[in-house]
PDB file of C-alpha atoms in Angstrom:
ATOM      1  CA  MET A   1       0.000   0.000   0.000  1.00  0.00           C
ATOM      2  CA  TRP A   2       1.337   3.405  -0.929  1.00  0.00           C
ATOM      3  CA  LEU A   3       1.466   5.717   2.081  1.00  0.00           C
ATOM      4  CA  LEU A   4       2.259   8.845   0.130  1.00  0.00           C
ATOM      5  CA  PHE A   5       2.340   9.936  -3.471  1.00  0.00           C
ATOM      6  CA  LEU A   6       3.923  13.309  -4.097  1.00  0.00           C
ATOM      7  CA  CYS A   7       4.601  14.953  -7.438  1.00  0.00           C
ATOM      8  CA  LEU A   8       6.486  18.232  -7.356  1.00  0.00           C
ATOM      9  CA  ALA A   9       7.980  20.965  -9.464  1.00  0.00           C
ATOM     10  CA  PHE A  10       7.020  20.703 -13.080  1.00  0.00           C
ATOM     11  CA  HIS A  11       9.205  22.989 -15.155  1.00  0.00           C
ATOM     12  CA  GLU A  12       9.183  23.578 -18.900  1.00  0.00           C
ATOM     13  CA  ILE A  13      11.746  25.910 -20.441  1.00  0.00           C
ATOM     14  CA  LEU A  14      12.241  26.264 -24.199  1.00  0.00           C
ATOM     15  CA  GLY A  15      10.705  22.831 -24.753  1.00  0.00           C
ATOM     16  CA  ASP A  16      12.740  20.978 -22.111  1.00  0.00           C
ATOM     17  CA  SER A  17      10.694  19.693 -19.170  1.00  0.00           C
ATOM     18  CA  TYR A  18      11.493  18.488 -15.657  1.00  0.00           C
ATOM     19  CA  THR A  19       9.334  16.718 -13.062  1.00  0.00           C
ATOM     20  CA  GLU A  20      10.025  15.385  -9.575  1.00  0.00           C
ATOM     21  CA  GLU A  21       8.166  12.516  -7.972  1.00  0.00           C
ATOM     22  CA  LEU A  22       8.381  10.835  -4.560  1.00  0.00           C
ATOM     23  CA  ARG A  23       6.551   7.686  -3.533  1.00  0.00           C
ATOM     24  CA  VAL A  24       6.642   6.238  -0.017  1.00  0.00           C
ATOM     25  CA  ARG A  25       5.374   2.746   0.757  1.00  0.00           C
ATOM     26  CA  ARG A  26       5.326   0.483   3.806  1.00  0.00           C
ATOM     27  CA  LEU A  27       6.754  -2.936   2.927  1.00  0.00           C
ATOM     28  CA  ALA A  28       5.393  -6.201   4.315  1.00  0.00           C
ATOM     29  CA  SER A  29       8.432  -6.463   6.610  1.00  0.00           C
ATOM     30  CA  GLY A  30       7.601  -3.110   8.216  1.00  0.00           C
ATOM     31  CA  ASN A  31      10.423  -1.270   6.453  1.00  0.00           C
ATOM     32  CA  LEU A  32       9.700   1.907   4.533  1.00  0.00           C
ATOM     33  CA  LEU A  33      10.489   2.170   0.818  1.00  0.00           C
ATOM     34  CA  THR A  34      11.065   5.594  -0.724  1.00  0.00           C
ATOM     35  CA  GLU A  35      11.229   6.016  -4.492  1.00  0.00           C
ATOM     36  CA  PHE A  36      12.535   9.252  -5.988  1.00  0.00           C
ATOM     37  CA  ARG A  37      11.991   9.689  -9.731  1.00  0.00           C
ATOM     38  CA  LEU A  38      13.417  12.822 -11.340  1.00  0.00           C
ATOM     39  CA  ASN A  39      12.520  13.106 -15.020  1.00  0.00           C
ATOM     40  CA  ILE A  40      14.134  15.338 -17.636  1.00  0.00           C
ATOM     41  CA  THR A  41      12.881  15.469 -21.231  1.00  0.00           C
ATOM     42  CA  SER A  42      14.772  17.266 -23.982  1.00  0.00           C
ATOM     43  CA  ASP A  43      13.177  19.602 -26.487  1.00  0.00           C
ATOM     44  CA  ASP A  44      14.333  17.529 -29.457  1.00  0.00           C
ATOM     45  CA  ILE A  45      16.144  14.307 -30.330  1.00  0.00           C
ATOM     46  CA  GLU A  46      18.915  16.423 -31.868  1.00  0.00           C
ATOM     47  CA  LEU A  47      20.739  17.928 -28.905  1.00  0.00           C
ATOM     48  CA  GLY A  48      22.302  21.214 -29.927  1.00  0.00           C
ATOM     49  CA  PRO A  49      24.874  23.358 -28.099  1.00  0.00           C
ATOM     50  CA  ARG A  50      22.243  24.999 -25.870  1.00  0.00           C
ATOM     51  CA  HIS A  51      21.090  22.995 -22.861  1.00  0.00           C
ATOM     52  CA  ILE A  52      18.558  24.481 -20.469  1.00  0.00           C
ATOM     53  CA  LEU A  53      17.318  21.574 -18.337  1.00  0.00           C
ATOM     54  CA  PHE A  54      18.817  18.529 -20.054  1.00  0.00           C
ATOM     55  CA  PRO A  55      22.330  17.907 -18.616  1.00  0.00           C
ATOM     56  CA  ARG A  56      25.115  18.805 -21.023  1.00  0.00           C
ATOM     57  CA  ILE A  57      27.360  15.928 -19.921  1.00  0.00           C
ATOM     58  CA  ILE A  58      24.671  13.381 -20.852  1.00  0.00           C
ATOM     59  CA  ALA A  59      24.234  15.044 -24.244  1.00  0.00           C
ATOM     60  CA  GLU A  60      27.988  14.729 -24.791  1.00  0.00           C
ATOM     61  CA  ILE A  61      27.916  11.040 -23.833  1.00  0.00           C
ATOM     62  CA  ILE A  62      25.111  10.418 -26.340  1.00  0.00           C
ATOM     63  CA  SER A  63      26.934  12.070 -29.236  1.00  0.00           C
ATOM     64  CA  THR A  64      30.498  10.999 -28.433  1.00  0.00           C
ATOM     65  CA  HIS A  65      29.767   7.310 -27.837  1.00  0.00           C
ATOM     66  CA  SER A  66      26.817   6.837 -30.239  1.00  0.00           C
ATOM     67  CA  VAL A  67      24.493   5.834 -27.407  1.00  0.00           C
ATOM     68  CA  ALA A  68      20.983   4.755 -28.369  1.00  0.00           C
ATOM     69  CA  GLU A  69      19.900   3.833 -24.815  1.00  0.00           C
ATOM     70  CA  LEU A  70      21.649   3.675 -21.454  1.00  0.00           C
ATOM     71  CA  SER A  71      20.890   2.285 -17.996  1.00  0.00           C
ATOM     72  CA  PHE A  72      23.326   2.734 -15.105  1.00  0.00           C
ATOM     73  CA  HIS A  73      22.811   1.869 -11.410  1.00  0.00           C
ATOM     74  CA  LEU A  74      24.880   1.889  -8.220  1.00  0.00           C
ATOM     75  CA  THR A  75      23.446  -0.085  -5.309  1.00  0.00           C
ATOM     76  CA  GLN A  76      24.407  -0.578  -1.676  1.00  0.00           C
ATOM     77  CA  GLY A  77      22.804  -3.475   0.157  1.00  0.00           C
ATOM     78  CA  ARG A  78      20.710  -6.381  -1.053  1.00  0.00           C
ATOM     79  CA  TRP A  79      17.076  -6.394  -2.115  1.00  0.00           C
ATOM     80  CA  TYR A  80      15.248  -9.177  -0.207  1.00  0.00           C
ATOM     81  CA  SER A  81      12.425 -10.214  -2.506  1.00  0.00           C
ATOM     82  CA  SER A  82      11.116 -12.773   0.004  1.00  0.00           C
ATOM     83  CA  ARG A  83      10.420  -9.998   2.527  1.00  0.00           C
ATOM     84  CA  TRP A  84       9.962  -6.891   0.385  1.00  0.00           C
ATOM     85  CA  GLY A  85       8.393  -8.216  -2.799  1.00  0.00           C
ATOM     86  CA  LEU A  86       9.554  -7.258  -6.272  1.00  0.00           C
ATOM     87  CA  PRO A  87      12.062  -4.379  -6.482  1.00  0.00           C
ATOM     88  CA  PRO A  88      11.091  -1.063  -8.079  1.00  0.00           C
ATOM     89  CA  GLN A  89      12.093  -0.607 -11.688  1.00  0.00           C
ATOM     90  CA  PRO A  90      14.400   0.346 -13.242  1.00  0.00           C
ATOM     91  CA  SER A  91      17.007  -1.012 -10.828  1.00  0.00           C
ATOM     92  CA  GLY A  92      20.271  -2.915 -10.739  1.00  0.00           C
ATOM     93  CA  SER A  93      22.040  -5.584  -8.731  1.00  0.00           C
ATOM     94  CA  THR A  94      24.280  -4.911  -5.731  1.00  0.00           C
ATOM     95  CA  GLY A  95      27.339  -2.903  -6.742  1.00  0.00           C
ATOM     96  CA  ALA A  96      27.377  -1.405 -10.234  1.00  0.00           C
ATOM     97  CA  MET A  97      25.280  -2.398 -13.238  1.00  0.00           C
ATOM     98  CA  VAL A  98      25.312  -0.851 -16.687  1.00  0.00           C
ATOM     99  CA  HIS A  99      23.829  -1.795 -20.016  1.00  0.00           C
ATOM    100  CA  ALA A 100      23.663   0.204 -23.207  1.00  0.00           C
ATOM    101  CA  TRP A 101      22.409  -0.037 -26.751  1.00  0.00           C
ATOM    102  CA  ILE A 102      25.105   1.475 -28.953  1.00  0.00           C
ATOM    103  CA  TYR A 103      24.943   2.258 -32.658  1.00  0.00           C
ATOM    104  CA  GLY A 104      27.411   0.396 -34.870  1.00  0.00           C
ATOM    105  CA  ASN A 105      28.616  -3.076 -35.790  1.00  0.00           C
ATOM    106  CA  GLU A 106      30.286  -5.541 -33.417  1.00  0.00           C
ATOM    107  CA  THR A 107      33.757  -4.064 -33.872  1.00  0.00           C
ATOM    108  CA  THR A 108      32.885  -0.391 -33.527  1.00  0.00           C
ATOM    109  CA  VAL A 109      30.500  -1.024 -30.623  1.00  0.00           C
ATOM    110  CA  ASP A 110      33.214  -2.771 -28.598  1.00  0.00           C
ATOM    111  CA  ALA A 111      35.423   0.301 -28.945  1.00  0.00           C
ATOM    112  CA  ARG A 112      32.567   2.668 -28.114  1.00  0.00           C
ATOM    113  CA  TRP A 113      31.568   0.547 -25.103  1.00  0.00           C
ATOM    114  CA  ARG A 114      35.103   0.840 -23.760  1.00  0.00           C
ATOM    115  CA  THR A 115      35.144   4.629 -24.072  1.00  0.00           C
ATOM    116  CA  LEU A 116      31.594   4.844 -22.670  1.00  0.00           C
ATOM    117  CA  ILE A 117      32.653   3.014 -19.501  1.00  0.00           C
ATOM    118  CA  ASN A 118      35.613   5.368 -19.147  1.00  0.00           C
ATOM    119  CA  ALA A 119      33.253   8.327 -19.518  1.00  0.00           C
ATOM    120  CA  LEU A 120      30.905   6.959 -16.835  1.00  0.00           C
ATOM    121  CA  ASN A 121      33.892   6.453 -14.535  1.00  0.00           C
ATOM    122  CA  GLY A 122      34.795  10.091 -14.993  1.00  0.00           C
ATOM    123  CA  VAL A 123      31.276  11.414 -14.481  1.00  0.00           C
ATOM    124  CA  PHE A 124      30.244   9.288 -11.484  1.00  0.00           C
ATOM    125  CA  CYS A 125      33.636   8.736  -9.796  1.00  0.00           C
ATOM    126  CA  THR A 126      33.444   4.958 -10.227  1.00  0.00           C
ATOM    127  CA  ALA A 127      36.165   2.401 -10.943  1.00  0.00           C
ATOM    128  CA  LEU A 128      34.615   0.105 -13.523  1.00  0.00           C
ATOM    129  CA  THR A 129      37.818  -0.620 -15.432  1.00  0.00           C
ATOM    130  CA  SER A 130      37.380  -4.396 -15.037  1.00  0.00           C
ATOM    131  CA  ILE A 131      34.126  -4.285 -17.014  1.00  0.00           C
ATOM    132  CA  VAL A 132      35.934  -4.061 -20.346  1.00  0.00           C
ATOM    133  CA  PRO A 133      36.346  -6.637 -21.709  1.00  0.00           C
ATOM    134  CA  GLU A 134      36.411  -9.333 -19.008  1.00  0.00           C
ATOM    135  CA  LEU A 135      32.946  -8.739 -17.505  1.00  0.00           C
ATOM    136  CA  THR A 136      31.029  -7.693 -20.620  1.00  0.00           C
ATOM    137  CA  SER A 137      28.280  -9.736 -22.248  1.00  0.00           C
ATOM    138  CA  SER A 138      25.664  -9.280 -24.973  1.00  0.00           C
ATOM    139  CA  PRO A 139      22.386 -10.897 -23.828  1.00  0.00           C
ATOM    140  CA  LYS A 140      20.055 -11.955 -26.605  1.00  0.00           C
ATOM    141  CA  LEU A 141      16.738 -12.029 -24.738  1.00  0.00           C
ATOM    142  CA  ALA A 142      17.163  -9.405 -22.000  1.00  0.00           C
ATOM    143  CA  PHE A 143      17.056  -5.593 -22.013  1.00  0.00           C
ATOM    144  CA  LYS A 144      14.901  -5.036 -25.060  1.00  0.00           C
ATOM    145  CA  PRO A 145      15.077  -1.454 -26.407  1.00  0.00           C
ATOM    146  CA  LEU A 146      12.629   0.936 -24.755  1.00  0.00           C
ATOM    147  CA  GLY A 147      12.699   3.505 -27.527  1.00  0.00           C
ATOM    148  CA  PRO A 148      11.001   3.413 -30.929  1.00  0.00           C
ATOM    149  CA  GLY A 149      12.248   1.101 -33.646  1.00  0.00           C
ATOM    150  CA  THR A 150      15.145   2.213 -35.823  1.00  0.00           C
ATOM    151  CA  ASP A 151      16.759   1.092 -39.064  1.00  0.00           C
ATOM    152  CA  ARG A 152      20.233   1.844 -37.712  1.00  0.00           C
ATOM    153  CA  GLU A 153      22.323  -1.112 -36.597  1.00  0.00           C
ATOM    154  CA  MET A 154      22.942  -1.219 -32.858  1.00  0.00           C
ATOM    155  CA  GLN A 155      24.343  -3.692 -30.354  1.00  0.00           C
ATOM    156  CA  LEU A 156      23.672  -4.389 -26.675  1.00  0.00           C
ATOM    157  CA  ARG A 157      26.431  -4.466 -24.067  1.00  0.00           C
ATOM    158  CA  TYR A 158      25.867  -5.386 -20.408  1.00  0.00           C
ATOM    159  CA  SER A 159      27.986  -5.740 -17.300  1.00  0.00           C
ATOM    160  CA  ALA A 160      27.676  -5.861 -13.504  1.00  0.00           C
ATOM    161  CA  VAL A 161      30.355  -5.523 -10.821  1.00  0.00           C
ATOM    162  CA  GLY A 162      29.227  -6.657  -7.374  1.00  0.00           C
ATOM    163  CA  ARG A 163      32.294  -5.387  -5.551  1.00  0.00           C
ATOM    164  CA  GLU A 164      31.862  -1.755  -6.618  1.00  0.00           C
ATOM    165  CA  THR A 165      31.536   0.397  -3.476  1.00  0.00           C
ATOM    166  CA  VAL A 166      28.788   3.028  -3.410  1.00  0.00           C
ATOM    167  CA  CYS A 167      29.464   6.222  -1.448  1.00  0.00           C
ATOM    168  CA  THR A 168      28.885   9.978  -1.343  1.00  0.00           C
ATOM    169  CA  GLU A 169      31.477  10.479  -4.101  1.00  0.00           C
ATOM    170  CA  ASN A 170      28.967   8.843  -6.456  1.00  0.00           C
ATOM    171  CA  LEU A 171      25.947  10.712  -5.088  1.00  0.00           C
ATOM    172  CA  THR A 172      27.385  14.203  -5.635  1.00  0.00           C
ATOM    173  CA  PRO A 173      27.890  13.948  -9.434  1.00  0.00           C
ATOM    174  CA  TRP A 174      24.527  12.173  -9.748  1.00  0.00           C
ATOM    175  CA  LYS A 175      22.818  15.163  -8.095  1.00  0.00           C
ATOM    176  CA  LYS A 176      24.680  17.566 -10.383  1.00  0.00           C
ATOM    177  CA  LEU A 177      22.704  16.184 -13.334  1.00  0.00           C
ATOM    178  CA  LEU A 178      19.551  17.743 -11.889  1.00  0.00           C
ATOM    179  CA  PRO A 179      18.448  21.213 -13.013  1.00  0.00           C
ATOM    180  CA  CYS A 180      17.256  21.986  -9.446  1.00  0.00           C
ATOM    181  CA  LYS A 181      20.281  21.481  -7.202  1.00  0.00           C
ATOM    182  CA  GLN A 182      19.208  23.446  -4.122  1.00  0.00           C
ATOM    183  CA  HIS A 183      15.417  23.251  -4.222  1.00  0.00           C
ATOM    184  CA  GLY A 184      12.770  20.558  -4.380  1.00  0.00           C
ATOM    185  CA  LEU A 185      13.296  16.924  -3.465  1.00  0.00           C
ATOM    186  CA  VAL A 186      17.078  17.221  -3.683  1.00  0.00           C
ATOM    187  CA  THR A 187      17.012  18.972  -0.296  1.00  0.00           C
ATOM    188  CA  LEU A 188      16.066  15.612   1.261  1.00  0.00           C
ATOM    189  CA  PHE A 189      19.249  13.899   0.063  1.00  0.00           C
ATOM    190  CA  ASN A 190      21.318  13.865   3.245  1.00  0.00           C
ATOM    191  CA  PRO A 191      24.273  11.543   2.464  1.00  0.00           C
ATOM    192  CA  ILE A 192      24.778  10.470   6.087  1.00  0.00           C
ATOM    193  CA  LYS A 193      21.180   9.305   6.425  1.00  0.00           C
ATOM    194  CA  LEU A 194      20.994   7.795   2.949  1.00  0.00           C
ATOM    195  CA  TYR A 195      23.957   5.499   3.482  1.00  0.00           C
ATOM    196  CA  GLU A 196      22.681   4.361   6.877  1.00  0.00           C
ATOM    197  CA  ASN A 197      19.696   2.745   5.171  1.00  0.00           C
ATOM    198  CA  VAL A 198      19.179  -0.992   4.826  1.00  0.00           C
ATOM    199  CA  TYR A 199      19.144  -0.582   1.047  1.00  0.00           C
ATOM    200  CA  HIS A 200      20.181   2.354  -1.139  1.00  0.00           C
ATOM    201  CA  SER A 201      20.355   2.641  -4.911  1.00  0.00           C
ATOM    202  CA  ILE A 202      20.872   5.488  -7.377  1.00  0.00           C
ATOM    203  CA  GLY A 203      20.794   5.293 -11.133  1.00  0.00           C
ATOM    204  CA  LEU A 204      19.646   6.652 -14.439  1.00  0.00           C
ATOM    205  CA  GLN A 205      17.792   5.449 -17.486  1.00  0.00           C
ATOM    206  CA  LEU A 206      18.080   7.169 -20.860  1.00  0.00           C
ATOM    207  CA  TYR A 207      16.162   6.451 -24.043  1.00  0.00           C
ATOM    208  CA  PRO A 208      14.329   8.277 -26.873  1.00  0.00           C
ATOM    209  CA  THR A 209      10.560   8.719 -26.940  1.00  0.00           C
ATOM    210  CA  CYS A 210       8.376   9.742 -29.867  1.00  0.00           C
ATOM    211  CA  GLU A 211       4.931  11.260 -30.316  1.00  0.00           C
ATOM    212  CA  GLY A 212       4.130  11.069 -33.990  1.00  0.00           C
ATOM    213  CA  VAL A 213       7.156  12.383 -35.869  1.00  0.00           C
ATOM    214  CA  LYS A 214       8.439  14.390 -32.885  1.00  0.00           C
ATOM    215  CA  CYS A 215      11.137  12.559 -30.905  1.00  0.00           C
ATOM    216  CA  LYS A 216      12.866  13.570 -27.684  1.00  0.00           C
ATOM    217  CA  TRP A 217      15.340  12.201 -25.163  1.00  0.00           C
ATOM    218  CA  PHE A 218      13.923  11.022 -21.844  1.00  0.00           C
ATOM    219  CA  LEU A 219      16.302  10.876 -18.867  1.00  0.00           C
ATOM    220  CA  GLN A 220      15.057   9.462 -15.583  1.00  0.00           C
ATOM    221  CA  LEU A 221      17.195   9.683 -12.446  1.00  0.00           C
ATOM    222  CA  VAL A 222      16.056   7.277  -9.733  1.00  0.00           C
ATOM    223  CA  MET A 223      16.874   6.751  -6.068  1.00  0.00           C
ATOM    224  CA  TYR A 224      15.490   3.942  -3.904  1.00  0.00           C
ATOM    225  CA  ASN A 225      15.888   3.620  -0.141  1.00  0.00           C
ATOM    226  CA  VAL A 226      14.656   0.993   2.287  1.00  0.00           C
ATOM    227  CA  VAL A 227      14.507   2.542   5.750  1.00  0.00           C
ATOM    228  CA  ASP A 228      14.356   0.580   8.990  1.00  0.00           C
ATOM    229  CA  ILE A 229      11.441   2.194  10.855  1.00  0.00           C
ATOM    230  CA  PRO A 230       9.600   0.263  13.591  1.00  0.00           C
ATOM    231  CA  VAL A 231       5.872  -0.288  13.153  1.00  0.00           C
ATOM    232  CA  ASN A 232       5.135   0.293  16.852  1.00  0.00           C
ATOM    233  CA  ASN A 233       3.523   3.723  17.144  1.00  0.00           C
ATOM    234  CA  LYS A 234       5.352   4.745  20.313  1.00  0.00           C
ATOM    235  CA  LYS A 235       8.736   3.937  18.840  1.00  0.00           C
ATOM    236  CA  LEU A 236       7.786   5.687  15.623  1.00  0.00           C
ATOM    237  CA  VAL A 237       6.934   8.861  17.540  1.00  0.00           C
ATOM    238  CA  ASP A 238      10.199   8.658  19.467  1.00  0.00           C
ATOM    239  CA  ARG A 239      12.175   8.312  16.214  1.00  0.00           C
ATOM    240  CA  VAL A 240      10.080  10.553  14.003  1.00  0.00           C
ATOM    241  CA  PHE A 241      13.074  12.606  12.847  1.00  0.00           C
ATOM    242  CA  ILE A 242      15.727   9.892  12.858  1.00  0.00           C
ATOM    243  CA  TRP A 243      14.731   8.500   9.461  1.00  0.00           C
ATOM    244  CA  SER A 244      14.336  11.892   7.819  1.00  0.00           C
ATOM    245  CA  PHE A 245      16.797  12.354   4.936  1.00  0.00           C
ATOM    246  CA  ALA A 246      16.890  16.082   5.612  1.00  0.00           C
ATOM    247  CA  ARG A 247      18.185  15.882   9.191  1.00  0.00           C
TER     248      ARG A 247
END
């Protein structure tokens, strides 16, 4: 059962749009699940030199590495499906997980995948050097494209690194992708409280969307937290501020 549904701050500037959404739900185990979804939509599929709300660094990654779609997640803790049910989507496994659809043939995509991983390392302060080529695969039945069909040849690359440590050094550059860095839901992101949670995950999902002949880029930044809050009312009152991300 959802305890709270909150949608905040819709902005539209020169065609770009930005929305913030927070969902809070009590899990069967008594833990509290918070889902932050921060959505940025570009004005056009062709990203020019001017960027109002859509992050410039993501636009550069798209053009430089011929990215058709991208999903990237950093997770601390383990999701216990037996106690919490199915995890929210999109999400990744413990550690780091990345998959991307990249334009090109097998040879060119391997080279672009390598430079894409290096770019993600630089943006998010990660150390995913072991992904290429040892831990890379190309699943045939998983991770179907989310965007519209295309005649251009593209290949899927996927990898996961369970030993990747998630910390505040990853959270800071993730927050910098947001157009609202000091207002809105971002004010709830207290690193000390976030990393005390039973489960914590941040990530992004990027893919094109089309309405008729008009296509745009859709970037969704997500954060999931499972908080250990007792069900007992008295204890909940006593700890009412302890779980707050803002304190």
